[in-house]
mmCIF file of C-alpha atoms in Angstrom:
data_model
loop_
_atom_site.group_PDB
_atom_site.id
_atom_site.type_symbol
_atom_site.label_atom_id
_atom_site.label_comp_id
_atom_site.label_asym_id
_atom_site.label_seq_id
_atom_site.Cartn_x
_atom_site.Cartn_y
_atom_site.Cartn_z
ATOM 1 C CA UNK A 446 -51.412 31.778 -3.988
ATOM 2 C CA UNK A 447 -47.988 30.514 -4.972
ATOM 3 C CA UNK A 448 -45.915 29.640 -1.934
ATOM 4 C CA UNK A 449 -42.351 28.405 -1.707
ATOM 5 C CA UNK A 450 -41.192 27.545 1.790
ATOM 6 C CA UNK A 451 -37.459 26.988 2.194
ATOM 7 C CA UNK A 452 -36.111 25.296 5.300
ATOM 8 C CA UNK A 453 -33.167 23.322 6.582
ATOM 9 C CA UNK A 454 -30.535 25.991 6.940
ATOM 10 C CA UNK A 455 -28.276 26.196 9.939
ATOM 11 C CA UNK A 456 -24.740 26.230 11.174
ATOM 12 C CA UNK A 457 -22.236 23.562 10.204
ATOM 13 C CA UNK A 458 -18.503 23.117 10.257
ATOM 14 C CA UNK A 459 -16.493 22.967 7.054
ATOM 15 C CA UNK A 460 -16.666 19.512 5.535
ATOM 16 C CA UNK A 461 -20.120 18.909 6.948
ATOM 17 C CA UNK A 462 -23.472 18.591 5.238
ATOM 18 C CA UNK A 463 -26.974 20.003 5.261
ATOM 19 C CA UNK A 464 -30.146 19.266 3.350
ATOM 20 C CA UNK A 465 -32.412 22.116 2.351
ATOM 21 C CA UNK A 466 -36.073 21.639 1.497
ATOM 22 C CA UNK A 467 -38.374 23.749 -0.632
ATOM 23 C CA UNK A 468 -42.058 22.980 -0.139
ATOM 24 C CA UNK A 469 -44.201 24.323 -2.979
ATOM 25 C CA UNK A 470 -47.908 24.987 -3.249
ATOM 26 C CA UNK A 471 -50.374 27.002 -5.296
ATOM 27 C CA UNK A 472 -49.189 25.994 -8.771
ATOM 28 C CA UNK A 473 -48.806 22.978 -11.014
ATOM 29 C CA UNK A 474 -45.570 21.659 -9.530
ATOM 30 C CA UNK A 475 -44.890 19.169 -12.309
ATOM 31 C CA UNK A 476 -44.775 21.888 -14.966
ATOM 32 C CA UNK A 477 -42.223 24.122 -13.267
ATOM 33 C CA UNK A 478 -38.490 24.451 -12.998
ATOM 34 C CA UNK A 479 -37.442 24.832 -9.369
ATOM 35 C CA UNK A 480 -34.136 26.482 -8.617
ATOM 36 C CA UNK A 481 -31.945 27.089 -5.612
ATOM 37 C CA UNK A 482 -30.052 30.369 -5.423
ATOM 38 C CA UNK A 483 -27.873 31.935 -2.787
ATOM 39 C CA UNK A 484 -26.724 35.383 -1.823
ATOM 40 C CA UNK A 485 -23.865 36.197 0.470
ATOM 41 C CA UNK A 486 -23.450 39.642 2.054
ATOM 42 C CA UNK A 487 -22.154 42.126 -0.479
ATOM 43 C CA UNK A 488 -22.395 39.673 -3.358
ATOM 44 C CA UNK A 489 -24.814 39.152 -6.210
ATOM 45 C CA UNK A 490 -27.374 36.400 -6.168
ATOM 46 C CA UNK A 491 -25.883 33.190 -7.558
ATOM 47 C CA UNK A 492 -27.546 30.194 -9.146
ATOM 48 C CA UNK A 493 -26.773 26.999 -7.249
ATOM 49 C CA UNK A 494 -28.875 24.239 -8.795
ATOM 50 C CA UNK A 495 -32.159 23.707 -10.551
ATOM 51 C CA UNK A 496 -34.383 20.883 -11.681
ATOM 52 C CA UNK A 497 -36.992 20.731 -14.399
ATOM 53 C CA UNK A 498 -39.966 18.813 -13.039
ATOM 54 C CA UNK A 499 -41.274 18.180 -16.547
ATOM 55 C CA UNK A 500 -38.265 16.247 -17.812
ATOM 56 C CA UNK A 501 -36.039 15.720 -14.778
ATOM 57 C CA UNK A 502 -33.042 17.558 -16.165
ATOM 58 C CA UNK A 503 -30.824 19.354 -13.682
ATOM 59 C CA UNK A 504 -28.219 22.076 -13.815
ATOM 60 C CA UNK A 505 -25.574 23.108 -11.305
ATOM 61 C CA UNK A 506 -23.410 26.119 -10.706
ATOM 62 C CA UNK A 507 -19.713 25.495 -11.230
ATOM 63 C CA UNK A 508 -18.871 26.191 -7.608
ATOM 64 C CA UNK A 509 -21.092 23.378 -6.301
ATOM 65 C CA UNK A 510 -20.724 20.674 -8.938
ATOM 66 C CA UNK A 511 -19.809 17.359 -7.376
ATOM 67 C CA UNK A 512 -20.780 18.512 -3.883
ATOM 68 C CA UNK A 513 -24.467 19.464 -4.099
ATOM 69 C CA UNK A 514 -27.342 17.382 -5.421
ATOM 70 C CA UNK A 515 -30.820 18.611 -6.248
ATOM 71 C CA UNK A 516 -33.805 16.273 -6.266
ATOM 72 C CA UNK A 517 -37.539 16.596 -6.616
ATOM 73 C CA UNK A 518 -40.324 14.641 -4.924
ATOM 74 C CA UNK A 519 -43.403 15.279 -7.015
ATOM 75 C CA UNK A 520 -45.622 13.374 -4.577
ATOM 76 C CA UNK A 521 -44.713 15.867 -1.868
ATOM 77 C CA UNK A 522 -44.316 18.945 -4.095
ATOM 78 C CA UNK A 523 -40.913 19.402 -2.527
ATOM 79 C CA UNK A 524 -37.433 19.965 -3.912
ATOM 80 C CA UNK A 525 -34.356 19.115 -1.889
ATOM 81 C CA UNK A 526 -30.792 20.365 -2.026
ATOM 82 C CA UNK A 527 -28.309 17.978 -0.482
ATOM 83 C CA UNK A 528 -25.149 19.918 0.309
ATOM 84 C CA UNK A 529 -22.030 17.911 1.114
ATOM 85 C CA UNK A 530 -18.415 18.885 1.727
ATOM 86 C CA UNK A 531 -19.510 22.347 2.710
ATOM 87 C CA UNK A 532 -16.999 25.173 2.595
ATOM 88 C CA UNK A 533 -16.975 28.560 4.351
ATOM 89 C CA UNK A 534 -17.594 30.185 0.979
ATOM 90 C CA UNK A 535 -20.935 28.381 0.813
ATOM 91 C CA UNK A 536 -22.163 30.640 3.612
ATOM 92 C CA UNK A 537 -25.173 32.576 2.306
ATOM 93 C CA UNK A 538 -28.920 32.936 2.422
ATOM 94 C CA UNK A 539 -30.365 30.236 0.200
ATOM 95 C CA UNK A 540 -33.583 30.825 -1.717
ATOM 96 C CA UNK A 541 -35.774 28.558 -3.796
ATOM 97 C CA UNK A 542 -37.625 29.844 -6.822
ATOM 98 C CA UNK A 543 -40.019 28.584 -9.482
ATOM 99 C CA UNK A 544 -40.789 29.428 -13.077
ATOM 100 C CA UNK A 545 -42.265 27.910 -16.222
ATOM 101 C CA UNK A 546 -38.969 27.712 -18.058
ATOM 102 C CA UNK A 547 -38.745 25.225 -20.914
ATOM 103 C CA UNK A 548 -35.520 23.872 -19.534
ATOM 104 C CA UNK A 549 -33.495 23.787 -16.340
ATOM 105 C CA UNK A 550 -31.765 27.136 -16.123
ATOM 106 C CA UNK A 551 -29.863 29.114 -13.513
ATOM 107 C CA UNK A 552 -30.888 32.524 -14.827
ATOM 108 C CA UNK A 553 -31.904 34.603 -11.839
ATOM 109 C CA UNK A 554 -35.144 36.177 -13.100
ATOM 110 C CA UNK A 555 -37.456 33.454 -11.853
ATOM 111 C CA UNK A 556 -41.037 34.557 -11.336
ATOM 112 C CA UNK A 557 -41.746 33.162 -7.886
ATOM 113 C CA UNK A 558 -39.440 33.284 -4.880
ATOM 114 C CA UNK A 559 -39.616 31.955 -1.386
ATOM 115 C CA UNK A 560 -38.095 33.407 1.732
ATOM 116 C CA UNK A 561 -34.498 32.498 2.373
ATOM 117 C CA UNK A 562 -32.882 30.109 4.786
ATOM 118 C CA UNK A 563 -29.473 30.950 6.200
ATOM 119 C CA UNK A 564 -26.571 28.543 5.851
ATOM 120 C CA UNK A 565 -23.447 29.292 7.840
ATOM 121 C CA UNK A 566 -20.298 27.217 7.355
ATOM 122 C CA UNK A 567 -17.505 27.797 9.829
ATOM 123 C CA UNK A 568 -13.865 27.038 9.154
#
């Protein structure tokens, strides 16, 4: 079975940092694009960052460019999201997802989704 286990969320003050992890199993990790998405209360799901494990290309949402960094450890089947300079508007439930896209993409119709991890940034 495909499993995506997101972890690392928590509470942090504005300007702080967190690192999220997405541990994957049950599929050929190296062939998949892994994405991070977030959803705040009352808002639509938003693409944050993604990485193509086949070619290493990444893509970022405009609101996080320069502050967040996505990376992939193929030996551990884990994708990380380093989040720096956090803002209150980054508060959301963060999800990781996987799909066999041909390129890194932040479209939201990924096939496989993990459970979310809550990030709360206080002002």
